mmCIF file of C-alpha atoms in Angstrom:
data_model
loop_
_atom_site.group_PDB
_atom_site.id
_atom_site.type_symbol
_atom_site.label_atom_id
_atom_site.label_comp_id
_atom_site.label_asym_id
_atom_site.label_seq_id
_atom_site.Cartn_x
_atom_site.Cartn_y
_atom_site.Cartn_z
ATOM 1 C CA MET A 355 -4.454 -27.267 -25.321
ATOM 2 C CA SER A 356 -1.022 -26.854 -24.021
ATOM 3 C CA ASN A 357 -2.276 -27.924 -20.040
ATOM 4 C CA THR A 358 0.205 -27.426 -17.661
ATOM 5 C CA ALA A 359 1.713 -30.385 -15.205
ATOM 6 C CA VAL A 360 2.140 -29.168 -11.682
ATOM 7 C CA GLU A 361 2.934 -32.813 -10.645
ATOM 8 C CA SER A 362 3.180 -35.894 -12.844
ATOM 9 C CA ALA A 363 2.282 -39.383 -12.135
ATOM 10 C CA ALA A 364 3.052 -42.277 -14.616
ATOM 11 C CA GLY A 365 2.693 -39.725 -17.209
ATOM 12 C CA ASP A 366 -0.433 -38.139 -16.220
ATOM 13 C CA PRO A 367 0.220 -34.867 -15.539
ATOM 14 C CA VAL A 368 -2.116 -32.864 -13.038
ATOM 15 C CA ILE A 369 -4.045 -29.756 -14.471
ATOM 16 C CA GLN A 370 -5.444 -27.045 -12.750
ATOM 17 C CA LEU A 371 -8.343 -25.657 -14.410
ATOM 18 C CA VAL A 372 -10.562 -22.564 -13.218
ATOM 19 C CA THR A 373 -14.260 -23.632 -13.291
ATOM 20 C CA PHE A 374 -17.217 -21.167 -13.931
ATOM 21 C CA ARG A 375 -20.949 -21.287 -14.114
ATOM 22 C CA LEU A 376 -22.912 -20.814 -17.396
ATOM 23 C CA LYS A 377 -26.537 -21.176 -17.129
ATOM 24 C CA GLU A 378 -26.556 -24.591 -14.704
ATOM 25 C CA GLU A 379 -23.664 -25.966 -15.678
ATOM 26 C CA THR A 380 -20.120 -25.790 -14.309
ATOM 27 C CA TYR A 381 -17.451 -25.632 -17.198
ATOM 28 C CA GLY A 382 -13.664 -25.424 -16.319
ATOM 29 C CA ILE A 383 -10.209 -23.752 -18.439
ATOM 30 C CA ASN A 384 -6.872 -23.952 -18.159
ATOM 31 C CA VAL A 385 -5.481 -21.597 -15.305
ATOM 32 C CA MET A 386 -2.468 -20.861 -17.410
ATOM 33 C CA GLN A 387 -4.602 -19.417 -20.025
ATOM 34 C CA VAL A 388 -6.090 -17.100 -16.862
ATOM 35 C CA GLN A 389 -4.631 -14.069 -16.488
ATOM 36 C CA GLU A 390 -7.127 -12.437 -14.346
ATOM 37 C CA VAL A 391 -10.662 -12.265 -12.993
ATOM 38 C CA LEU A 392 -12.610 -8.989 -12.771
ATOM 39 C CA ARG A 393 -15.980 -7.828 -11.652
ATOM 40 C CA VAL A 394 -18.145 -6.665 -14.856
ATOM 41 C CA THR A 395 -17.295 -3.000 -15.321
ATOM 42 C CA GLU A 396 -18.621 -0.383 -18.115
ATOM 43 C CA ILE A 397 -18.112 -2.557 -21.437
ATOM 44 C CA ALA A 398 -18.398 0.048 -24.565
ATOM 45 C CA PRO A 399 -19.975 -1.286 -27.297
ATOM 46 C CA VAL A 400 -18.480 -1.441 -30.592
ATOM 47 C CA PRO A 401 -20.770 -0.720 -33.661
ATOM 48 C CA GLY A 402 -20.249 -3.626 -36.398
ATOM 49 C CA ALA A 403 -18.782 -6.447 -34.119
ATOM 50 C CA PRO A 404 -20.093 -9.638 -34.718
ATOM 51 C CA GLY A 405 -23.245 -10.581 -32.238
ATOM 52 C CA TYR A 406 -21.159 -12.568 -29.791
ATOM 53 C CA VAL A 407 -19.026 -9.657 -28.985
ATOM 54 C CA LEU A 408 -20.178 -7.463 -26.138
ATOM 55 C CA GLY A 409 -17.693 -4.461 -26.558
ATOM 56 C CA ILE A 410 -14.321 -3.077 -25.014
ATOM 57 C CA ILE A 411 -12.935 -2.841 -21.492
ATOM 58 C CA ASN A 412 -9.986 -0.791 -20.834
ATOM 59 C CA LEU A 413 -7.865 -2.932 -18.910
ATOM 60 C CA ARG A 414 -5.051 -0.537 -17.536
ATOM 61 C CA GLY A 415 -4.778 1.261 -20.441
ATOM 62 C CA ASN A 416 -4.760 -2.031 -22.906
ATOM 63 C CA VAL A 417 -8.179 -2.381 -25.024
ATOM 64 C CA VAL A 418 -9.826 -5.846 -23.927
ATOM 65 C CA THR A 419 -12.213 -7.337 -26.345
ATOM 66 C CA VAL A 420 -14.947 -9.073 -24.488
ATOM 67 C CA ILE A 421 -16.679 -12.111 -26.047
ATOM 68 C CA ASP A 422 -20.474 -13.126 -24.593
ATOM 69 C CA THR A 423 -19.743 -16.791 -23.748
ATOM 70 C CA ARG A 424 -23.498 -17.146 -23.537
ATOM 71 C CA THR A 425 -23.640 -15.833 -26.712
ATOM 72 C CA ARG A 426 -21.088 -18.020 -28.154
ATOM 73 C CA PHE A 427 -21.907 -21.203 -26.482
ATOM 74 C CA GLY A 428 -25.469 -20.867 -28.373
ATOM 75 C CA LEU A 429 -27.032 -20.136 -24.697
ATOM 76 C CA PRO A 430 -29.716 -17.742 -23.942
ATOM 77 C CA THR A 431 -28.593 -14.535 -22.848
ATOM 78 C CA THR A 432 -29.339 -13.246 -19.507
ATOM 79 C CA GLU A 433 -29.207 -10.310 -17.126
ATOM 80 C CA ARG A 434 -25.890 -9.609 -15.444
ATOM 81 C CA ASP A 435 -25.289 -9.740 -11.843
ATOM 82 C CA ASP A 436 -23.277 -9.130 -9.135
ATOM 83 C CA SER A 437 -21.805 -12.752 -9.303
ATOM 84 C CA SER A 438 -21.241 -12.076 -13.050
ATOM 85 C CA ARG A 439 -17.291 -11.757 -13.614
ATOM 86 C CA ILE A 440 -15.140 -11.384 -16.628
ATOM 87 C CA VAL A 441 -12.335 -13.739 -17.068
ATOM 88 C CA ILE A 442 -9.125 -12.208 -18.733
ATOM 89 C CA ILE A 443 -7.728 -15.377 -20.826
ATOM 90 C CA GLU A 444 -4.771 -15.368 -22.822
ATOM 91 C CA SER A 445 -5.272 -18.080 -25.913
ATOM 92 C CA GLU A 446 -2.722 -18.653 -28.682
ATOM 93 C CA GLN A 447 -4.279 -15.633 -30.708
ATOM 94 C CA GLN A 448 -4.620 -12.979 -27.997
ATOM 95 C CA VAL A 449 -5.831 -11.487 -24.809
ATOM 96 C CA VAL A 450 -9.731 -11.283 -24.391
ATOM 97 C CA GLY A 451 -11.993 -11.670 -21.543
ATOM 98 C CA ILE A 452 -14.776 -13.459 -21.755
ATOM 99 C CA LEU A 453 -18.332 -12.805 -19.527
ATOM 100 C CA VAL A 454 -19.379 -15.777 -17.363
ATOM 101 C CA ASP A 455 -22.482 -16.354 -14.923
ATOM 102 C CA SER A 456 -20.075 -16.691 -12.092
ATOM 103 C CA VAL A 457 -16.479 -18.012 -11.235
ATOM 104 C CA ALA A 458 -16.325 -21.155 -8.830
ATOM 105 C CA GLU A 459 -12.905 -22.006 -7.940
ATOM 106 C CA VAL A 460 -9.849 -23.948 -9.258
ATOM 107 C CA VAL A 461 -9.682 -27.482 -9.571
ATOM 108 C CA GLU A 462 -6.938 -29.877 -9.974
ATOM 109 C CA LEU A 463 -7.460 -33.080 -12.520
ATOM 110 C CA ARG A 464 -5.368 -35.843 -13.674
ATOM 111 C CA GLN A 465 -5.386 -35.378 -17.360
ATOM 112 C CA SER A 466 -6.794 -39.334 -17.653
ATOM 113 C CA GLU A 467 -10.067 -37.956 -15.434
ATOM 114 C CA ILE A 468 -10.943 -35.734 -18.694
ATOM 115 C CA ASP A 469 -13.018 -38.222 -20.618
ATOM 116 C CA SER A 470 -13.944 -37.450 -24.449
ATOM 117 C CA ALA A 471 -17.349 -38.487 -24.231
ATOM 118 C CA PRO A 472 -19.109 -39.508 -27.500
ATOM 119 C CA SER A 473 -19.885 -37.001 -30.160
ATOM 120 C CA ILE A 474 -19.019 -34.498 -27.310
ATOM 121 C CA GLY A 475 -17.261 -31.352 -29.581
ATOM 122 C CA SER A 476 -17.464 -32.872 -32.737
ATOM 123 C CA GLU A 477 -20.310 -30.608 -33.622
ATOM 124 C CA GLU A 478 -18.947 -27.351 -34.932
ATOM 125 C CA SER A 479 -21.320 -25.500 -32.588
ATOM 126 C CA SER A 480 -19.731 -27.558 -29.333
ATOM 127 C CA ARG A 481 -15.910 -27.929 -30.934
ATOM 128 C CA TYR A 482 -14.610 -25.996 -27.847
ATOM 129 C CA ILE A 483 -15.509 -29.037 -25.509
ATOM 130 C CA GLN A 484 -12.380 -30.787 -24.783
ATOM 131 C CA GLY A 485 -14.016 -33.457 -22.714
ATOM 132 C CA VAL A 486 -15.932 -33.721 -19.437
ATOM 133 C CA ALA A 487 -14.663 -34.750 -15.843
ATOM 134 C CA SER A 488 -16.233 -35.772 -12.761
ATOM 135 C CA ARG A 489 -16.666 -33.630 -9.883
ATOM 136 C CA ASP A 490 -18.087 -34.417 -7.043
ATOM 137 C CA GLU A 491 -21.786 -35.475 -7.900
ATOM 138 C CA ASP A 492 -21.351 -33.126 -10.992
ATOM 139 C CA LEU A 493 -19.538 -33.311 -14.572
ATOM 140 C CA LEU A 494 -17.459 -30.811 -15.467
ATOM 141 C CA ILE A 495 -17.111 -29.833 -18.931
ATOM 142 C CA VAL A 496 -13.608 -28.626 -19.960
ATOM 143 C CA VAL A 497 -13.215 -25.834 -22.619
ATOM 144 C CA ASP A 498 -10.218 -25.599 -25.094
ATOM 145 C CA LEU A 499 -10.234 -22.048 -25.689
ATOM 146 C CA ASN A 500 -7.758 -21.715 -28.015
ATOM 147 C CA ARG A 501 -11.242 -23.262 -29.976
ATOM 148 C CA LEU A 502 -13.477 -20.845 -28.960
ATOM 149 C CA LEU A 503 -13.005 -19.293 -31.892
ATOM 150 C CA SER A 504 -11.939 -19.834 -35.625
ATOM 151 C CA GLU A 505 -9.102 -18.828 -36.912
ATOM 152 C CA GLU A 506 -10.607 -16.229 -38.776
ATOM 153 C CA GLU A 507 -12.710 -14.886 -36.015
ATOM 154 C CA TRP A 508 -9.811 -14.497 -33.883
ATOM 155 C CA SER A 509 -8.207 -12.389 -36.870
ATOM 156 C CA GLU A 510 -11.383 -10.529 -36.575
ATOM 157 C CA MET A 511 -11.261 -9.677 -32.702
ATOM 158 C CA ALA A 512 -7.601 -8.486 -33.388
ATOM 159 C CA VAL A 513 -9.522 -5.253 -35.394
ATOM 160 C CA PHE A 514 -11.016 -4.083 -31.788
ATOM 161 C CA MET B 536 -42.120 -50.179 -14.804
ATOM 162 C CA SER B 537 -45.737 -51.775 -16.065
ATOM 163 C CA ALA B 538 -47.984 -49.727 -18.615
ATOM 164 C CA ALA B 539 -49.452 -47.119 -17.234
ATOM 165 C CA PRO B 540 -53.384 -46.958 -18.452
ATOM 166 C CA VAL B 541 -54.072 -44.882 -21.774
ATOM 167 C CA ARG B 542 -56.693 -42.767 -22.238
ATOM 168 C CA PRO B 543 -58.492 -43.048 -25.628
ATOM 169 C CA SER B 544 -56.972 -39.801 -26.787
ATOM 170 C CA ARG B 545 -53.638 -40.914 -26.282
ATOM 171 C CA LEU B 546 -54.832 -44.187 -28.013
ATOM 172 C CA ALA B 547 -55.632 -42.463 -31.217
ATOM 173 C CA ALA B 548 -52.676 -40.215 -30.973
ATOM 174 C CA HIS B 549 -50.800 -43.205 -30.812
ATOM 175 C CA ASP B 550 -52.379 -44.827 -33.592
ATOM 176 C CA ASN B 551 -51.754 -42.548 -35.934
ATOM 177 C CA ALA B 552 -48.493 -41.500 -35.195
ATOM 178 C CA LEU B 553 -47.482 -45.638 -35.247
ATOM 179 C CA HIS B 554 -49.222 -45.575 -38.583
ATOM 180 C CA GLY B 555 -47.103 -42.500 -40.188
ATOM 181 C CA LEU B 556 -43.560 -43.770 -38.635
ATOM 182 C CA LEU B 557 -44.552 -47.779 -39.807
ATOM 183 C CA GLU B 558 -45.815 -46.523 -43.346
ATOM 184 C CA SER B 559 -42.372 -44.742 -43.542
ATOM 185 C CA LEU B 560 -40.355 -47.802 -42.215
ATOM 186 C CA LEU B 561 -42.436 -50.317 -44.244
ATOM 187 C CA ALA B 562 -42.053 -47.985 -47.437
ATOM 188 C CA GLU B 563 -38.220 -49.024 -47.771
ATOM 189 C CA LEU B 564 -39.085 -52.581 -47.208
ATOM 190 C CA PRO B 565 -39.726 -54.691 -50.002
ATOM 191 C CA GLU B 566 -43.233 -55.953 -50.400
ATOM 192 C CA GLU B 567 -42.468 -59.344 -51.248
ATOM 193 C CA VAL B 568 -42.463 -60.495 -48.074
ATOM 194 C CA GLU B 569 -46.201 -58.585 -47.244
ATOM 195 C CA ALA B 570 -47.380 -62.606 -46.507
ATOM 196 C CA LEU B 571 -45.850 -64.807 -43.964
ATOM 197 C CA PRO B 572 -46.921 -68.144 -43.480
ATOM 198 C CA ALA B 573 -48.987 -68.113 -40.420
ATOM 199 C CA ALA B 574 -47.466 -71.321 -39.151
ATOM 200 C CA ALA B 575 -43.915 -70.198 -39.733
ATOM 201 C CA GLN B 576 -44.953 -67.476 -36.557
ATOM 202 C CA PRO B 577 -44.359 -69.087 -33.420
ATOM 203 C CA ALA B 578 -46.218 -67.225 -30.498
ATOM 204 C CA LEU B 579 -44.635 -64.555 -28.926
ATOM 205 C CA ALA B 580 -43.295 -65.480 -24.898
ATOM 206 C CA THR B 581 -43.602 -62.908 -22.858
ATOM 207 C CA VAL B 582 -40.884 -62.329 -19.913
ATOM 208 C CA HIS B 583 -40.542 -59.897 -17.345
ATOM 209 C CA ALA B 584 -38.861 -56.864 -17.786
ATOM 210 C CA PRO B 585 -36.213 -56.375 -15.218
ATOM 211 C CA ALA B 586 -37.265 -53.539 -12.327
ATOM 212 C CA PRO B 587 -34.978 -50.754 -11.587
ATOM 213 C CA GLY B 588 -33.497 -51.129 -8.045
ATOM 214 C CA PRO B 589 -34.456 -48.410 -5.662
ATOM 215 C CA GLY B 590 -32.913 -44.924 -6.653
ATOM 216 C CA GLY B 591 -29.994 -46.640 -8.845
ATOM 217 C CA VAL B 592 -29.418 -48.441 -11.838
ATOM 218 C CA ALA B 593 -31.010 -52.362 -12.925
ATOM 219 C CA ALA B 594 -27.688 -53.963 -13.046
ATOM 220 C CA VAL B 595 -29.142 -56.534 -15.038
ATOM 221 C CA PRO B 596 -26.369 -58.644 -17.215
ATOM 222 C CA LEU B 597 -28.876 -58.487 -20.369
ATOM 223 C CA ASN B 598 -26.296 -59.978 -22.317
ATOM 224 C CA ASP B 599 -25.040 -62.479 -20.836
ATOM 225 C CA GLN B 600 -28.400 -64.106 -20.724
ATOM 226 C CA ALA B 601 -29.884 -62.559 -24.039
ATOM 227 C CA ALA B 602 -26.722 -64.005 -26.117
ATOM 228 C CA ARG B 603 -27.484 -67.521 -25.618
ATOM 229 C CA PRO B 604 -29.533 -68.795 -28.631
ATOM 230 C CA LEU B 605 -33.377 -69.650 -28.155
ATOM 231 C CA THR B 606 -34.014 -73.252 -28.754
ATOM 232 C CA ALA B 607 -36.604 -74.657 -31.251
ATOM 233 C CA GLN B 608 -36.904 -72.102 -33.610
ATOM 234 C CA VAL B 609 -38.542 -72.103 -37.132
ATOM 235 C CA SER B 610 -36.244 -71.211 -40.087
ATOM 236 C CA PRO B 611 -37.186 -67.783 -41.684
ATOM 237 C CA PRO B 612 -39.007 -67.722 -44.609
ATOM 238 C CA SER B 613 -37.418 -67.601 -47.909
ATOM 239 C CA THR B 614 -37.975 -64.556 -49.827
ATOM 240 C CA PRO B 615 -36.803 -63.160 -53.349
ATOM 241 C CA ALA B 616 -35.449 -59.836 -51.433
ATOM 242 C CA ASP B 617 -32.732 -61.174 -49.710
ATOM 243 C CA PRO B 618 -33.652 -59.693 -45.894
ATOM 244 C CA ALA B 619 -30.239 -58.580 -44.172
ATOM 245 C CA VAL B 620 -31.374 -60.919 -40.998
ATOM 246 C CA PRO B 621 -28.422 -59.783 -38.530
ATOM 247 C CA ALA B 622 -26.253 -62.546 -36.942
ATOM 248 C CA TRP B 623 -28.421 -61.740 -33.261
ATOM 249 C CA GLY B 624 -31.748 -62.310 -35.176
ATOM 250 C CA ALA B 625 -30.835 -65.357 -36.630
ATOM 251 C CA GLN B 626 -32.231 -68.195 -34.510
ATOM 252 C CA GLY B 627 -34.639 -65.573 -32.638
ATOM 253 C CA PHE B 628 -34.099 -63.590 -29.935
ATOM 254 C CA ARG B 629 -35.265 -61.355 -26.629
ATOM 255 C CA ALA B 630 -36.463 -57.952 -26.937
ATOM 256 C CA LEU B 631 -37.267 -55.226 -24.756
ATOM 257 C CA LEU B 632 -40.408 -53.130 -25.632
ATOM 258 C CA PHE B 633 -40.540 -49.609 -24.790
ATOM 259 C CA ARG B 634 -42.221 -46.241 -25.736
ATOM 260 C CA ILE B 635 -40.525 -42.888 -27.083
ATOM 261 C CA GLY B 636 -43.471 -40.426 -27.030
ATOM 262 C CA ALA B 637 -46.309 -42.132 -28.697
ATOM 263 C CA TYR B 638 -43.786 -45.045 -30.541
ATOM 264 C CA ARG B 639 -43.284 -47.966 -29.745
ATOM 265 C CA PHE B 640 -39.694 -49.938 -30.706
ATOM 266 C CA ALA B 641 -38.327 -53.099 -29.735
ATOM 267 C CA MET B 642 -34.326 -53.195 -28.878
ATOM 268 C CA PRO B 643 -32.779 -56.900 -28.903
ATOM 269 C CA LEU B 644 -31.574 -57.560 -25.442
ATOM 270 C CA VAL B 645 -28.472 -58.837 -26.318
ATOM 271 C CA LEU B 646 -27.527 -55.594 -27.864
ATOM 272 C CA LEU B 647 -28.633 -54.059 -24.989
ATOM 273 C CA ARG B 648 -25.679 -53.402 -22.099
ATOM 274 C CA SER B 649 -28.218 -52.185 -19.261
ATOM 275 C CA ILE B 650 -31.378 -50.217 -18.318
ATOM 276 C CA ALA B 651 -31.023 -47.426 -15.858
ATOM 277 C CA PRO B 652 -33.730 -45.050 -14.523
ATOM 278 C CA LEU B 653 -33.107 -41.439 -15.064
ATOM 279 C CA ALA B 654 -33.021 -40.214 -11.629
ATOM 280 C CA GLU B 655 -30.225 -37.491 -11.995
ATOM 281 C CA ARG B 656 -30.136 -34.186 -14.052
ATOM 282 C CA LEU B 657 -28.610 -34.494 -17.182
ATOM 283 C CA THR B 658 -25.791 -31.985 -17.371
ATOM 284 C CA GLY B 659 -26.237 -29.698 -20.812
ATOM 285 C CA VAL B 660 -23.494 -29.535 -22.759
ATOM 286 C CA ALA B 661 -23.377 -25.656 -24.652
ATOM 287 C CA GLY B 662 -23.823 -26.349 -28.316
ATOM 288 C CA ARG B 663 -25.123 -29.725 -28.048
ATOM 289 C CA PRO B 664 -27.292 -30.615 -31.334
ATOM 290 C CA ALA B 665 -30.777 -31.327 -30.584
ATOM 291 C CA TRP B 666 -30.504 -35.265 -30.803
ATOM 292 C CA GLN B 667 -28.382 -34.735 -27.557
ATOM 293 C CA LEU B 668 -30.211 -34.526 -24.468
ATOM 294 C CA GLY B 669 -27.085 -34.352 -21.966
ATOM 295 C CA LEU B 670 -24.651 -36.510 -20.393
ATOM 296 C CA LEU B 671 -24.886 -38.150 -17.153
ATOM 297 C CA ARG B 672 -22.525 -40.012 -14.901
ATOM 298 C CA TYR B 673 -23.053 -43.682 -14.753
ATOM 299 C CA ARG B 674 -21.092 -46.346 -13.374
ATOM 300 C CA GLY B 675 -18.053 -43.648 -13.146
ATOM 301 C CA ARG B 676 -17.772 -42.196 -16.244
ATOM 302 C CA PRO B 677 -19.996 -39.818 -18.605
ATOM 303 C CA VAL B 678 -22.540 -41.437 -20.849
ATOM 304 C CA LEU B 679 -24.202 -39.663 -23.618
ATOM 305 C CA VAL B 680 -28.021 -39.707 -23.554
ATOM 306 C CA THR B 681 -29.746 -38.894 -26.773
ATOM 307 C CA ASP B 682 -33.213 -38.440 -28.041
ATOM 308 C CA LEU B 683 -33.548 -41.299 -30.663
ATOM 309 C CA GLY B 684 -36.319 -39.041 -32.912
ATOM 310 C CA PRO B 685 -33.965 -36.451 -33.449
ATOM 311 C CA LEU B 686 -30.943 -38.523 -34.227
ATOM 312 C CA LEU B 687 -32.502 -40.841 -36.689
ATOM 313 C CA GLY B 688 -34.692 -38.147 -38.048
ATOM 314 C CA ILE B 689 -38.308 -39.613 -37.307
ATOM 315 C CA GLN B 690 -41.141 -37.862 -35.123
ATOM 316 C CA ALA B 691 -40.675 -39.625 -32.044
ATOM 317 C CA ARG B 692 -39.627 -37.318 -29.208
ATOM 318 C CA CYS B 693 -38.846 -37.967 -25.635
ATOM 319 C CA ALA B 694 -40.422 -35.153 -23.650
ATOM 320 C CA ALA B 695 -40.332 -36.679 -20.736
ATOM 321 C CA PRO B 696 -37.219 -39.239 -20.393
ATOM 322 C CA ARG B 697 -37.955 -41.751 -17.278
ATOM 323 C CA TYR B 698 -35.115 -44.502 -18.333
ATOM 324 C CA LEU B 699 -31.923 -45.024 -20.268
ATOM 325 C CA LEU B 700 -31.249 -47.948 -22.612
ATOM 326 C CA VAL B 701 -27.622 -48.507 -22.399
ATOM 327 C CA ILE B 702 -25.876 -49.727 -25.609
ATOM 328 C CA GLY B 703 -22.254 -49.556 -27.182
ATOM 329 C CA ASP B 704 -19.794 -49.907 -24.734
ATOM 330 C CA GLY B 705 -21.885 -47.996 -22.172
ATOM 331 C CA ARG B 706 -20.928 -44.469 -23.197
ATOM 332 C CA THR B 707 -24.278 -44.308 -24.915
ATOM 333 C CA ALA B 708 -27.522 -44.236 -24.142
ATOM 334 C CA VAL B 709 -31.440 -44.054 -25.396
ATOM 335 C CA ALA B 710 -33.628 -42.292 -23.674
ATOM 336 C CA CYS B 711 -37.074 -43.544 -23.443
ATOM 337 C CA ASP B 712 -40.399 -42.534 -21.567
ATOM 338 C CA GLN B 713 -41.763 -45.850 -20.363
ATOM 339 C CA ILE B 714 -40.340 -49.400 -20.457
ATOM 340 C CA GLU B 715 -42.854 -52.115 -21.201
ATOM 341 C CA GLN B 716 -41.630 -55.431 -21.357
ATOM 342 C CA ALA B 717 -39.558 -58.254 -22.742
ATOM 343 C CA VAL B 718 -40.594 -60.655 -25.447
ATOM 344 C CA VAL B 719 -39.148 -63.828 -27.021
ATOM 345 C CA VAL B 720 -39.380 -63.317 -30.576
ATOM 346 C CA GLY B 721 -38.870 -66.015 -33.211
ATOM 347 C CA THR B 722 -37.126 -65.866 -36.667
ATOM 348 C CA GLY B 723 -40.831 -65.766 -38.124
ATOM 349 C CA ASP B 724 -42.313 -62.760 -36.154
ATOM 350 C CA VAL B 725 -40.233 -60.125 -37.924
ATOM 351 C CA ARG B 726 -40.066 -58.712 -41.063
ATOM 352 C CA TRP B 727 -36.496 -58.079 -41.608
ATOM 353 C CA ARG B 728 -35.338 -55.138 -43.554
ATOM 354 C CA ALA B 729 -34.155 -55.675 -47.077
ATOM 355 C CA ALA B 730 -30.345 -56.125 -47.864
ATOM 356 C CA ALA B 731 -30.705 -53.446 -50.115
ATOM 357 C CA ALA B 732 -33.275 -51.121 -48.011
ATOM 358 C CA GLY B 733 -31.022 -48.477 -48.041
ATOM 359 C CA ARG B 734 -30.602 -45.603 -45.504
ATOM 360 C CA ALA B 735 -32.565 -46.765 -42.755
ATOM 361 C CA VAL B 736 -29.873 -49.237 -41.698
ATOM 362 C CA TRP B 737 -30.755 -48.716 -37.905
ATOM 363 C CA LEU B 738 -34.362 -50.756 -38.539
ATOM 364 C CA ALA B 739 -33.464 -54.157 -38.206
ATOM 365 C CA GLY B 740 -37.271 -54.638 -39.388
ATOM 366 C CA LEU B 741 -40.610 -55.063 -37.579
ATOM 367 C CA LEU B 742 -42.405 -57.178 -35.292
ATOM 368 C CA LEU B 743 -45.350 -58.360 -36.678
ATOM 369 C CA ARG B 744 -47.550 -58.808 -34.003
ATOM 370 C CA GLN B 745 -46.736 -55.985 -32.254
ATOM 371 C CA MET B 746 -46.082 -53.782 -35.123
ATOM 372 C CA CYS B 747 -43.220 -51.911 -34.071
ATOM 373 C CA ALA B 748 -39.791 -51.342 -35.213
ATOM 374 C CA VAL B 749 -36.969 -52.970 -33.807
ATOM 375 C CA LEU B 750 -33.794 -51.214 -33.555
ATOM 376 C CA ASP B 751 -30.305 -52.594 -34.498
ATOM 377 C CA ALA B 752 -28.706 -50.514 -31.435
ATOM 378 C CA ASP B 753 -24.610 -50.922 -32.816
ATOM 379 C CA VAL B 754 -26.020 -48.912 -35.697
ATOM 380 C CA ILE B 755 -27.345 -46.401 -33.651
ATOM 381 C CA ASP B 756 -24.123 -46.455 -30.879
ATOM 382 C CA GLU B 757 -22.242 -45.988 -34.085
ATOM 383 C CA ARG B 758 -24.492 -43.300 -35.698
ATOM 384 C CA ILE B 759 -24.335 -41.518 -31.740
ATOM 385 C CA ARG B 760 -20.230 -41.418 -31.733
ATOM 386 C CA HIS B 761 -20.137 -40.116 -35.377
ATOM 387 C CA GLY B 762 -22.704 -37.160 -34.557
#
């Protein structure tokens, strides 16, 4: 993950994360990979797309594929509501949208605050978890967007 | 943390479950150690299990106390099966008895970092395997809380975790339903796993009087770290 330092102290860069909610947990992604956050509009389904692809949206003339993050993370799906958002992200591969329950805030963390908890992210099903960080009373789960999909899946995404 | 009254139906379920587990565990142990000389089995001395502080953690320096070897121990009976006696068990040890579901386990105090009541909600990382119950911030850093049954491939399931047994370097923990007591164990009170017993290396042996598995927390910690 190419975290961008906005400040550095003794080689410990500060990174900014956009946090969002999925189920009961809070996740964070590098703010530099977030292009914008949209309210949920009409998502046109694409026949033959993988199960985690909700469909496509027209973003100012550009077609953007929207991923159902809950499905991708192995969480139960839920009805979209007023809090639901599509976060437009730019990974190393391409621009996609990820549907999340809600977007919370932008937080700053020092890189050293991100702890790679034992075994977290080692499983295939949680490989996109970079680590966790303590925030107030909760734990923030830091996501590496570049690992959200495999290379093959990113390639597959390009055809939509 | 004293044991709650157990109803007859639960006792029956426990007996069945315990029988099944011990049968499978004993199947990996050599038959030669079946009969241990009664004279070589010192009486087990019960010590009080530490009680958690109100709303917090029982910050008991378990390792400091448990690391001291016990005196006046009986030498282990020699067996042709070459039992794998761990270093912490060579001269007797103290163990904590706890329950996960219907099963009772013992964990050497020397391998136990601390005991903490599970008072906070666990943070569930999406996509986690069944043996990972979630993460908990404990003493300022995330601790991975695990369900021992799915981790080890045994039937025990921690349906309502109430306590954490923090092991390893303090970043991994085993959830349990109930803490029972700490006991002093002489080497003759244990049927150690055979050195060539194979796959169940997390099983250090069996406590003969309590008829429960003695867990090697270091092996479990290692397994957690490698998924």
